[in-house]
Short mmCIF file of N, CA and C in Angstrom, two decimals:
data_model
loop_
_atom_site.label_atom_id
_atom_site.label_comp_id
_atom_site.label_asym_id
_atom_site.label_seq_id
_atom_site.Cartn_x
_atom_site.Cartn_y
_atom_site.Cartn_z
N UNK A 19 -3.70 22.59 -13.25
CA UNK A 19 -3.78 21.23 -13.76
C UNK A 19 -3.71 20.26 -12.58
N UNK A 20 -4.79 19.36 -12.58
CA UNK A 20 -4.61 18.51 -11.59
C UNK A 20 -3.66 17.13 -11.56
N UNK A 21 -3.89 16.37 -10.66
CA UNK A 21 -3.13 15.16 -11.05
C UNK A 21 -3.55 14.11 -11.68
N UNK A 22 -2.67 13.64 -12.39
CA UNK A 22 -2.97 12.74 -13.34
C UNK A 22 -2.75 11.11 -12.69
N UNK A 23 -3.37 10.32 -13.12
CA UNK A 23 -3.07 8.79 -13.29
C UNK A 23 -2.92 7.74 -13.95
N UNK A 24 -1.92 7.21 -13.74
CA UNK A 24 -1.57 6.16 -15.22
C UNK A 24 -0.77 4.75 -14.80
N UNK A 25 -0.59 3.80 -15.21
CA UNK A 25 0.56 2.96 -15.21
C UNK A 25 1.70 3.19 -15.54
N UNK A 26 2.30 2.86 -14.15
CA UNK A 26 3.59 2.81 -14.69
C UNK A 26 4.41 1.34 -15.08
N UNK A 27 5.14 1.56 -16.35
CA UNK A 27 6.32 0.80 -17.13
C UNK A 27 7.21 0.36 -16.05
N UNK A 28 7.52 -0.55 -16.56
CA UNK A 28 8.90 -1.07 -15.77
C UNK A 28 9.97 -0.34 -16.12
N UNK A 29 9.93 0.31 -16.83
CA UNK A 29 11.16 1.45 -17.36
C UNK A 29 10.86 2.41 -16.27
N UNK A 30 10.15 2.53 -15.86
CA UNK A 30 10.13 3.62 -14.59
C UNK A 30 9.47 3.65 -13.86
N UNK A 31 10.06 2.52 -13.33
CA UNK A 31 9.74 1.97 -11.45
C UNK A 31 11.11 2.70 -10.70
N UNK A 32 11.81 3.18 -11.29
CA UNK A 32 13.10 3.49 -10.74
C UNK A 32 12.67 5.15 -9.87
N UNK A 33 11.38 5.39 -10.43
CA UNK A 33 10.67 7.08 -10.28
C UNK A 33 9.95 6.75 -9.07
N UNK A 34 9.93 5.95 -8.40
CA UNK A 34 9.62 5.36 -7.24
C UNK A 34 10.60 6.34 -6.04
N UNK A 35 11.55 6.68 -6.80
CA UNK A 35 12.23 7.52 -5.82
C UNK A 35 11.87 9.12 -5.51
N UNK A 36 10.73 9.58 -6.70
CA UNK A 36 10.62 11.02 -6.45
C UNK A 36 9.89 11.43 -5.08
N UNK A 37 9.11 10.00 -4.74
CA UNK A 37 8.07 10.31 -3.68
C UNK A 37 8.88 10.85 -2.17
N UNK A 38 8.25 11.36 -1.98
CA UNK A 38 8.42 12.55 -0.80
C UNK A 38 7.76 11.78 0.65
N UNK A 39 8.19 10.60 0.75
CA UNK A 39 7.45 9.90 1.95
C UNK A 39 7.79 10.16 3.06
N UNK A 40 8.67 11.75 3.98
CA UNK A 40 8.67 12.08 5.15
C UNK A 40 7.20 12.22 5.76
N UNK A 41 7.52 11.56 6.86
CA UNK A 41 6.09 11.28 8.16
C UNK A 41 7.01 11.29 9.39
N UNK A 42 6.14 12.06 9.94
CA UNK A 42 6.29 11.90 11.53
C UNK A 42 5.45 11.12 12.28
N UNK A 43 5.71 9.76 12.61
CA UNK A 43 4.91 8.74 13.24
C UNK A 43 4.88 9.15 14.94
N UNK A 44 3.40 9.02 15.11
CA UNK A 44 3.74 8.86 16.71
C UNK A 44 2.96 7.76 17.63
N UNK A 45 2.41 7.16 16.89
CA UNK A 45 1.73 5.94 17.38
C UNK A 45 1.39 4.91 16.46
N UNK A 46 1.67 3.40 17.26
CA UNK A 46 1.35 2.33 16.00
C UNK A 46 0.25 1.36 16.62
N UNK A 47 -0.60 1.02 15.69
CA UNK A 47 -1.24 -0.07 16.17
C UNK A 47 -0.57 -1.47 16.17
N UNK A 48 -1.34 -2.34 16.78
CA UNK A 48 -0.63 -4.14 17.19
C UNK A 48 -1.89 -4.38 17.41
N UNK A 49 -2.04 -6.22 17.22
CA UNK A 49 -3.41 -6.61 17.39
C UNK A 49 -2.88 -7.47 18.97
N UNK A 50 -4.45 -7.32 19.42
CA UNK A 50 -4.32 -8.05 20.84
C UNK A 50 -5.93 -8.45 21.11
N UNK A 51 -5.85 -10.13 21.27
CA UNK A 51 -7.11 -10.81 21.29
C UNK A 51 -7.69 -10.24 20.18
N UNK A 52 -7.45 -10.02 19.08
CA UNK A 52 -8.04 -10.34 17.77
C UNK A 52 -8.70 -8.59 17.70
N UNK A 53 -8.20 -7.60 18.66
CA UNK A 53 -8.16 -6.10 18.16
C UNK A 53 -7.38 -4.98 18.07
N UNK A 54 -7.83 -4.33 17.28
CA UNK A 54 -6.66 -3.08 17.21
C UNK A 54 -6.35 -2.55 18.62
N UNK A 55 -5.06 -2.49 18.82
CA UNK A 55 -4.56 -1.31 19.72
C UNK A 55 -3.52 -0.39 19.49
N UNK A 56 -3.40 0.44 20.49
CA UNK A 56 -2.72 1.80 20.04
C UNK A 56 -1.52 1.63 21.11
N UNK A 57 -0.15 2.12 20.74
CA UNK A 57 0.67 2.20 21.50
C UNK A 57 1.75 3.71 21.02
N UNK A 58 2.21 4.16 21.87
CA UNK A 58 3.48 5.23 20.96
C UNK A 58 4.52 4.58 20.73
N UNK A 59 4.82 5.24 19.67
CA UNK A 59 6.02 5.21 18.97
C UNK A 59 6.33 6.05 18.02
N UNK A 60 7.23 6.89 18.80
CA UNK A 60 7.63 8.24 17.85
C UNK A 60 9.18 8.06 17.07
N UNK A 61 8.31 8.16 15.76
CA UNK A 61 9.45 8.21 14.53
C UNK A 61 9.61 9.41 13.60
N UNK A 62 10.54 9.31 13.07
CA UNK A 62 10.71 10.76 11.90
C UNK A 62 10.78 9.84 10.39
N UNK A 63 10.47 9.53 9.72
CA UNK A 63 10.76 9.36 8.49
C UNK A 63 10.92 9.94 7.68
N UNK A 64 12.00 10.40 6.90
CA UNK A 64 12.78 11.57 6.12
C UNK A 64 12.66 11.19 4.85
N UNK A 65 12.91 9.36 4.43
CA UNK A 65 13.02 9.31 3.07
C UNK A 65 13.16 7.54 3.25
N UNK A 66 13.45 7.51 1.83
CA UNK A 66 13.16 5.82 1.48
C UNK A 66 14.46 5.66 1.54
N UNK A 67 14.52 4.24 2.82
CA UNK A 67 15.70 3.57 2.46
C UNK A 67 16.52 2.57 1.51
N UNK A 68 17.84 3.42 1.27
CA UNK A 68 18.16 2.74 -0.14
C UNK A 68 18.04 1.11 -0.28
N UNK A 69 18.05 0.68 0.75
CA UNK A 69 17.68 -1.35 0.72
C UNK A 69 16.03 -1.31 0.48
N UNK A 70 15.50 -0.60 1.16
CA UNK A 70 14.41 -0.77 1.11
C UNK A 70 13.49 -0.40 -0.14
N UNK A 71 14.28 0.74 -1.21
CA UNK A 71 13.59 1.37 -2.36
C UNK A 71 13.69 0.08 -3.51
N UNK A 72 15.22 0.03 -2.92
CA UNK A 72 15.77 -1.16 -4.44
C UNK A 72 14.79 -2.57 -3.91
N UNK A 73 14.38 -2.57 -2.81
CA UNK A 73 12.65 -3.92 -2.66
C UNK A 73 12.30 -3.98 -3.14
N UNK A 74 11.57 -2.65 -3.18
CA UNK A 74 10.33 -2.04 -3.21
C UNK A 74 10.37 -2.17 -4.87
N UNK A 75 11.04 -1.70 -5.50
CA UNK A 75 11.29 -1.31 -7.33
C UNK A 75 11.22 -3.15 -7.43
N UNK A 76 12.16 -4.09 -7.15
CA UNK A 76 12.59 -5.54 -7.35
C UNK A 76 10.76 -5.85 -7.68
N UNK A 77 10.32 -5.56 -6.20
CA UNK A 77 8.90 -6.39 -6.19
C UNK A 77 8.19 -5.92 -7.17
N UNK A 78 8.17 -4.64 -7.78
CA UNK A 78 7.22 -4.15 -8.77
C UNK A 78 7.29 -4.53 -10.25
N UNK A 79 8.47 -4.90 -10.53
CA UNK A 79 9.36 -5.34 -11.59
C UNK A 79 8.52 -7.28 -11.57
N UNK A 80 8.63 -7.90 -10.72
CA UNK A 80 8.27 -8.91 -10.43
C UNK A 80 6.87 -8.59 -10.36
N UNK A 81 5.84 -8.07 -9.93
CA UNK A 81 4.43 -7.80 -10.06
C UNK A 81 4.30 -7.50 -11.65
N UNK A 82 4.39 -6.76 -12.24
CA UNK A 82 4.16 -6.44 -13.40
C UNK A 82 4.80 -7.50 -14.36
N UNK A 83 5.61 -8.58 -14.12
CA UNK A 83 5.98 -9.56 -15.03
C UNK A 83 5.42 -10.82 -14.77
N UNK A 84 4.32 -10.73 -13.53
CA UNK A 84 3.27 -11.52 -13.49
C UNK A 84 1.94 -11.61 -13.16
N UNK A 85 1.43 -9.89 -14.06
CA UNK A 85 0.00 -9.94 -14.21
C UNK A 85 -0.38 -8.51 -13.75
N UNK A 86 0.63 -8.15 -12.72
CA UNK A 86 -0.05 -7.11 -11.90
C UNK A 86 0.15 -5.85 -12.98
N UNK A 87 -0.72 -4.79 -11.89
CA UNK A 87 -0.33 -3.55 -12.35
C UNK A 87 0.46 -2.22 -11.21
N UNK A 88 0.85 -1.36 -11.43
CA UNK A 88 1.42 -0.45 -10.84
C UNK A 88 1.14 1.31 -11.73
N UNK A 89 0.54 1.73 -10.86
CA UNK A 89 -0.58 2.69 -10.89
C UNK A 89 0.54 4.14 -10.49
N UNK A 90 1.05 5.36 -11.37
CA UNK A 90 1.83 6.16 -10.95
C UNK A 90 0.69 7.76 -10.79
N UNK A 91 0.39 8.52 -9.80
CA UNK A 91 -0.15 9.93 -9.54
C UNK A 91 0.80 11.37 -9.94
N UNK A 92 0.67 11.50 -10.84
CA UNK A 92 1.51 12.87 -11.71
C UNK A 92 1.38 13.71 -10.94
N UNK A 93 1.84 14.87 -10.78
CA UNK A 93 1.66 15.97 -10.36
C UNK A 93 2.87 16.95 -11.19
N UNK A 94 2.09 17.44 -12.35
CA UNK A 94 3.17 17.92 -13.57
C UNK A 94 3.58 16.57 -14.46
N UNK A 95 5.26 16.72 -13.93
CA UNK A 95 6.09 15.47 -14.45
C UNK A 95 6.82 15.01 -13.24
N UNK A 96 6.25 15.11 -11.91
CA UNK A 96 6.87 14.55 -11.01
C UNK A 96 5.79 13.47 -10.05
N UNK A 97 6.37 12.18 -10.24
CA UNK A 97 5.80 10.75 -9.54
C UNK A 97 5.83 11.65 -7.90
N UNK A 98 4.12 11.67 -7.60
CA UNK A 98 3.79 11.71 -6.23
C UNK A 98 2.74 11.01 -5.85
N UNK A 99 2.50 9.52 -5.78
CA UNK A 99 2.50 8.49 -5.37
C UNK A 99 2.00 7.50 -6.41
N UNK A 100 1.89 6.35 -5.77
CA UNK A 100 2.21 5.15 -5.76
C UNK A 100 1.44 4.14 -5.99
N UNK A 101 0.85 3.09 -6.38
CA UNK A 101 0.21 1.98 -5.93
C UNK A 101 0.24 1.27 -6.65
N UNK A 102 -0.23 -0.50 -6.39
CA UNK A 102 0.33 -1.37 -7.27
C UNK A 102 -0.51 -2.75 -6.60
N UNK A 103 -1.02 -3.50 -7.32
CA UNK A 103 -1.78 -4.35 -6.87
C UNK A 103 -1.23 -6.39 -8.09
N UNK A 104 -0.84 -6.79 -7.23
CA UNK A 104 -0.52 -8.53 -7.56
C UNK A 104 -0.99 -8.84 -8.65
N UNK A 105 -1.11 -9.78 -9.45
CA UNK A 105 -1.51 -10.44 -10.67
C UNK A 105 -2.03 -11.83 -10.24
N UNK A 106 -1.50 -11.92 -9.20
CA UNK A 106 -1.83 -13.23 -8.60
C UNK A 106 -2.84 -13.49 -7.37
N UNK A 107 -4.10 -14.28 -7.33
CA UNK A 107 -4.86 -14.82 -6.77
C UNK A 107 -4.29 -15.70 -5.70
N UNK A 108 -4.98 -15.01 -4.81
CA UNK A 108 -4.81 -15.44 -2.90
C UNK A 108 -5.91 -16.05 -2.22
N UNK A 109 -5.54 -16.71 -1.50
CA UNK A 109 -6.75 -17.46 -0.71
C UNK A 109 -7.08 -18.34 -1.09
N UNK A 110 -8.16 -18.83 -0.25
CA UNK A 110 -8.89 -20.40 0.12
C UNK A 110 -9.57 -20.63 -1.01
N UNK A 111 -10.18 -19.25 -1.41
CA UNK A 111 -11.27 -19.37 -2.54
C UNK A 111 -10.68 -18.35 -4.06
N UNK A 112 -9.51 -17.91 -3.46
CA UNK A 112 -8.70 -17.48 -4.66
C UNK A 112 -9.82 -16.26 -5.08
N UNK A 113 -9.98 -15.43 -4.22
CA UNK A 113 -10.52 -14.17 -3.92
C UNK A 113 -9.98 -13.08 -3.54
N UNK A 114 -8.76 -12.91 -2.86
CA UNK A 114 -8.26 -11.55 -3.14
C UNK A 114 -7.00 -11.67 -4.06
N UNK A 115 -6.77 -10.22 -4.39
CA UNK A 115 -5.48 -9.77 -4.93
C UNK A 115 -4.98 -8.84 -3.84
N UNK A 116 -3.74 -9.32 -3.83
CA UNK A 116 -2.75 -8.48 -2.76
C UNK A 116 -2.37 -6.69 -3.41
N UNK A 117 -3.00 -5.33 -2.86
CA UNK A 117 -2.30 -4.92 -2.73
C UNK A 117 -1.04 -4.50 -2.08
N UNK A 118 0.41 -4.27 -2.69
CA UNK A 118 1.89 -4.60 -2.40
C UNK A 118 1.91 -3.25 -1.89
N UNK A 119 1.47 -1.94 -2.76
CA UNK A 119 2.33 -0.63 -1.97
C UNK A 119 1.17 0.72 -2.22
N UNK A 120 1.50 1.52 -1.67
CA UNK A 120 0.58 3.09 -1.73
C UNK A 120 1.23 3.52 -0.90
N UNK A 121 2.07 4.36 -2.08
CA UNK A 121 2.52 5.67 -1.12
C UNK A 121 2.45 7.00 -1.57
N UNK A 122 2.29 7.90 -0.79
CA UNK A 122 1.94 9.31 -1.50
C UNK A 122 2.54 10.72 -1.08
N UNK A 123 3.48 11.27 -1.92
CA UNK A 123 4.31 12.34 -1.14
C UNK A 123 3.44 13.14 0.02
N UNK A 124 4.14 13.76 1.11
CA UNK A 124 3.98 14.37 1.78
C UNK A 124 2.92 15.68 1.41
N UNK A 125 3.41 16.01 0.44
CA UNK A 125 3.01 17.87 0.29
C UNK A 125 1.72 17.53 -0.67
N UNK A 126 1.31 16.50 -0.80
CA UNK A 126 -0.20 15.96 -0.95
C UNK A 126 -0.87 15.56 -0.67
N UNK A 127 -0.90 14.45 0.61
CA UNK A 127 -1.26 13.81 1.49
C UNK A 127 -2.55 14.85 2.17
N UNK A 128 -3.65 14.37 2.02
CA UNK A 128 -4.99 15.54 2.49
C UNK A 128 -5.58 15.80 1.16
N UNK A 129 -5.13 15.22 -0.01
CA UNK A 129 -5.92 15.93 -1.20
C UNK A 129 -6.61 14.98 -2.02
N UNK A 130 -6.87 13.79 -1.52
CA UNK A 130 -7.31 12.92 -2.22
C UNK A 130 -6.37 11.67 -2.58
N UNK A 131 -5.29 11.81 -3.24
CA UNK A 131 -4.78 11.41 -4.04
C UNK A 131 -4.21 10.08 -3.89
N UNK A 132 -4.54 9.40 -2.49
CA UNK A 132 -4.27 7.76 -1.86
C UNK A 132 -5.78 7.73 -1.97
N UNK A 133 -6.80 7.74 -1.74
CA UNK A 133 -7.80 7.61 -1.66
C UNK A 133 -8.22 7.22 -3.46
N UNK A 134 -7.83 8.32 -4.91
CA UNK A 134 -7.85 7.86 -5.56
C UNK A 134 -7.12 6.56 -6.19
N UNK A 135 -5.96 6.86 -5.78
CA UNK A 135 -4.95 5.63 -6.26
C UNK A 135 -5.58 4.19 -5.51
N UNK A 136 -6.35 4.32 -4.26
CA UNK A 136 -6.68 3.02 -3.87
C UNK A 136 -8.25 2.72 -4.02
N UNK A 137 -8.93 4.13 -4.96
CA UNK A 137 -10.05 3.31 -5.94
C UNK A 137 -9.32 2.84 -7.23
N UNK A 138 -8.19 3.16 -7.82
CA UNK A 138 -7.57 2.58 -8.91
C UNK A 138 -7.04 1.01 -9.01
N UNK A 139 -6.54 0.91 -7.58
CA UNK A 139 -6.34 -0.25 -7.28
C UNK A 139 -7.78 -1.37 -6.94
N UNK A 140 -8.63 -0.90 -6.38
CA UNK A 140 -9.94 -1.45 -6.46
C UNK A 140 -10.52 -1.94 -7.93
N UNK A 141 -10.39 -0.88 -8.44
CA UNK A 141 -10.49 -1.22 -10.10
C UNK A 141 -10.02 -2.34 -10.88
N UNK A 142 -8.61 -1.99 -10.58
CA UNK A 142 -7.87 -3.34 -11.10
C UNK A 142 -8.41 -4.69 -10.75
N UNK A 143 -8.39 -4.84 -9.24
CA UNK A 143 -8.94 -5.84 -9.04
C UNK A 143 -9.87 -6.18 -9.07
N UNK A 144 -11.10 -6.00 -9.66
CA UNK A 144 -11.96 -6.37 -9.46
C UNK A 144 -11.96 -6.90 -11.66
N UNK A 145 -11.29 -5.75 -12.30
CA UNK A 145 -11.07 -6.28 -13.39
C UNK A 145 -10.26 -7.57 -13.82
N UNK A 146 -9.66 -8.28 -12.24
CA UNK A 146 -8.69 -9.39 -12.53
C UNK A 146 -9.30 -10.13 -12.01
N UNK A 147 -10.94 -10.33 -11.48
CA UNK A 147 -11.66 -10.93 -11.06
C UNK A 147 -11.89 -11.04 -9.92
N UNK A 148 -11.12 -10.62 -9.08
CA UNK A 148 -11.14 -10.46 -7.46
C UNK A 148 -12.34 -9.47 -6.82
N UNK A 149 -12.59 -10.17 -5.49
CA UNK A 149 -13.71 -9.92 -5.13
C UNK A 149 -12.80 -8.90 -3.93
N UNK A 150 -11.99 -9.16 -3.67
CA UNK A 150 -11.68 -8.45 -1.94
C UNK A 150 -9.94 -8.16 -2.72
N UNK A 151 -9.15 -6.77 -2.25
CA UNK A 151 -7.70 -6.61 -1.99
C UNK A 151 -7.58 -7.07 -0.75
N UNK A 152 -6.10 -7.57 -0.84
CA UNK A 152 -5.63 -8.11 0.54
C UNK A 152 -4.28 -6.95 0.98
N UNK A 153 -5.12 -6.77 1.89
CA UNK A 153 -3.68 -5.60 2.37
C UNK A 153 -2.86 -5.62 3.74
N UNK A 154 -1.30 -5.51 3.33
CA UNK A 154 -0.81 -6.04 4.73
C UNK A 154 0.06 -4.48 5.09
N UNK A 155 -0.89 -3.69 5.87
CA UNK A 155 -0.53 -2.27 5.90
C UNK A 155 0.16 -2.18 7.11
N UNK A 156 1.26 -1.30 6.99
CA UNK A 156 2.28 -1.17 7.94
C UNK A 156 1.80 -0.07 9.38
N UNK A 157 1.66 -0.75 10.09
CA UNK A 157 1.20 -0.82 11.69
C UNK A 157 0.98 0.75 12.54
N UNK A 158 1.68 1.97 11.48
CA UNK A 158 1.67 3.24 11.83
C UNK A 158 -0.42 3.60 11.74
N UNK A 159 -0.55 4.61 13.15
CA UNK A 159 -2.24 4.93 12.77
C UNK A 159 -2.29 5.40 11.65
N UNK A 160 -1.20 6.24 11.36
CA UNK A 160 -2.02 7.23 10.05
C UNK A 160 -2.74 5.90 8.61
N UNK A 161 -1.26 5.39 8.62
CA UNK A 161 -1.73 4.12 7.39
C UNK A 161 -2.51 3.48 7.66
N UNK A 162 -2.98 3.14 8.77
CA UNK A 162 -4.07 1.64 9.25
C UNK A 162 -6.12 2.52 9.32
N UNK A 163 -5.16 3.84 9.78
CA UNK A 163 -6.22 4.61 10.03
C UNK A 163 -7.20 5.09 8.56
N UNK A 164 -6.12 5.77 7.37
CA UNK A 164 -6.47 5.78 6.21
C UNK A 164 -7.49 4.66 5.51
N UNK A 165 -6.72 3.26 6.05
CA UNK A 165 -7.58 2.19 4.87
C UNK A 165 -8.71 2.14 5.86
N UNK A 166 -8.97 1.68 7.22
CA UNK A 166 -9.84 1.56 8.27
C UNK A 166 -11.09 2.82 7.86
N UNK A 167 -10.90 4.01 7.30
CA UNK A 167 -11.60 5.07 6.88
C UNK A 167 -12.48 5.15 5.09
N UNK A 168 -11.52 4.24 4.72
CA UNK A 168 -12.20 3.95 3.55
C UNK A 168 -12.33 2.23 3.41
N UNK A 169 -12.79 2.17 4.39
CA UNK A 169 -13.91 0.70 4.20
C UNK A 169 -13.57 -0.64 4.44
N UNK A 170 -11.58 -0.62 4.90
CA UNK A 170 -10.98 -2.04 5.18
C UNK A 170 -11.69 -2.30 6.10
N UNK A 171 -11.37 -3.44 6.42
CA UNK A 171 -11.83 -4.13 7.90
C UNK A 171 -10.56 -5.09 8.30
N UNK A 172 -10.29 -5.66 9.43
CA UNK A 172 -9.83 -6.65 9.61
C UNK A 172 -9.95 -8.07 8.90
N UNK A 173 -8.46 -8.38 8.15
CA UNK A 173 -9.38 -9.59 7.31
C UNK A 173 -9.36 -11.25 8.02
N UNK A 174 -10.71 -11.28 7.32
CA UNK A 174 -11.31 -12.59 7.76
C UNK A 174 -10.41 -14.11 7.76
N UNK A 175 -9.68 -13.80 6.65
CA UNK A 175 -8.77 -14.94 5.99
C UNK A 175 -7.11 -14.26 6.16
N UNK A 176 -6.53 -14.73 7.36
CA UNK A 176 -4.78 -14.13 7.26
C UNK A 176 -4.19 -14.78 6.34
N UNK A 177 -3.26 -14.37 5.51
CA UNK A 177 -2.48 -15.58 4.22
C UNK A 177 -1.38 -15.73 4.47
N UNK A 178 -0.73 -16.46 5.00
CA UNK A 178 0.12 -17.13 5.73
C UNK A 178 1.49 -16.66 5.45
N UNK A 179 1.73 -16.97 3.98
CA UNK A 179 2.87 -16.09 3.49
C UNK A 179 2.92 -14.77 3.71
N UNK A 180 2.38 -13.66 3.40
CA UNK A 180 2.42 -12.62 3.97
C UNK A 180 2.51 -12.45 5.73
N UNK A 181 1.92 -12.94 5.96
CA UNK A 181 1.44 -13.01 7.63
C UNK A 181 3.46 -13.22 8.12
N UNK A 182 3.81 -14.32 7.64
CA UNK A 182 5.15 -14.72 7.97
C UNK A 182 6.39 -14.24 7.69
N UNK A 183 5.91 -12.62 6.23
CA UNK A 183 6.84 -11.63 6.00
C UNK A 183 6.63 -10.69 6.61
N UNK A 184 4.97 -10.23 7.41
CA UNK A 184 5.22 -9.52 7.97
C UNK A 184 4.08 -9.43 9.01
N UNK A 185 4.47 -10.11 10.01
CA UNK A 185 4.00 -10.33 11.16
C UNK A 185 3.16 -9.42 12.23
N UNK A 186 4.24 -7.96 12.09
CA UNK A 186 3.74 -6.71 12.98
C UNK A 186 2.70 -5.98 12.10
N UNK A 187 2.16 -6.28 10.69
CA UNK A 187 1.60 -5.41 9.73
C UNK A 187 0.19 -5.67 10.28
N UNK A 188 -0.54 -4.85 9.87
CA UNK A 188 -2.42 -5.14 10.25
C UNK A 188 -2.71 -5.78 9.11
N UNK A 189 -3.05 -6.85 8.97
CA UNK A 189 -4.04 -7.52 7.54
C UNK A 189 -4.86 -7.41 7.49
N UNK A 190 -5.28 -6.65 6.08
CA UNK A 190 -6.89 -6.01 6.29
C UNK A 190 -7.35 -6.28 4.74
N UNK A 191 -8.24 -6.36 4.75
CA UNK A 191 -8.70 -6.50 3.81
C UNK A 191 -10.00 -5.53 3.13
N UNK A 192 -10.48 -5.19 1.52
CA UNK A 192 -11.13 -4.08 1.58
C UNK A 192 -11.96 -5.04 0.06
N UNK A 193 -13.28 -4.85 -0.02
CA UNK A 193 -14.20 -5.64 -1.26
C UNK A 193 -14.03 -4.01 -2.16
N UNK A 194 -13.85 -4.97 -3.49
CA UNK A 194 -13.56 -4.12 -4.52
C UNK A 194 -14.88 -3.81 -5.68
N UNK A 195 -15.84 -4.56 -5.07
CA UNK A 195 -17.42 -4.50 -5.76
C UNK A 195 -18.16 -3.56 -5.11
#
């Protein structure tokens, strides 16, 4: 049986915790004169930090009580990954929707299953009228490298608020048509 996909309830955003997000980082990108570069930085990531899960759940809880959706990848009856895309319209021309998160356990990672969850998220948005996701992906190659592989680009339009929560992230952006 393969994996399944569905929305997830706000009753269980709390399953946000089954994911298996150990990575071994060893290089991050940073922008310089307006391009990607590569630098090391070797990390271990073992698991989600507890400040950082109870965010992560807060923001989804708050997405889904204003429009968005949050997209859960089964594998059986156990949440192995993630994704979740804004309710709310961004930009100059009120053209993207922010995707907030994609994450996808470890012991799946190679099988598709971010790649589907972020045509699911494409979906959404483009069903909430949005022409482009806005994504502010965290600076490790593997993550920058993933969306950069399926079709982001550097985005054209930085959105200020995001930009000012998270400064070191690559903002990229990906058309959902």
């Amino acid at each position: 049986m393969g994996i399944i996909y569905r929305d997830l309830h706000s009753a269980e955003l709390h399953r946000i915790a089954e994911i298996d997000r150990a990575e071994e980082i060893l290089e991050r990108y940073y922008m310089q004169n307006g391009e990607l570069q590569l630098r090391p930085d070797q990390q271990i990531v073992t698991h989600f930090d507890k400040d950082e899960l109870e965010e992560i759940i807060r923001r989804q809880h708050k997405l889904i009580d204003t429009g968005g959706r949050v997209i859960g990848a089964f594998n059986q009856n156990t949440l192995v990954g993630v994704a979740s895309v804004e309710g709310v319209k961004r930009g100059a021309r009120n053209n993207y929707l922010k995707m907030d998160i994609l994450y996808v356990s470890k012991n799946i990672r190679g099988q598709k299953a971010g790649q589907n969850l972020l045509e699911q998220c494409k979906i959404i948005a483009k069903n909430l009228g949005a022409e482009k996701l806005y994504i502010s992906a965290t600076p490790t190659k593997n993550t920058v490298d993933f969306y950069l592989k399926n079709g982001a680009v550097i985005t054209k339009e930085i959105d200020p608020e995001l930009f000012a929560l998270e400064p070191e992230d690559i903002h990229l952006e990906l058309k959902v048509g």
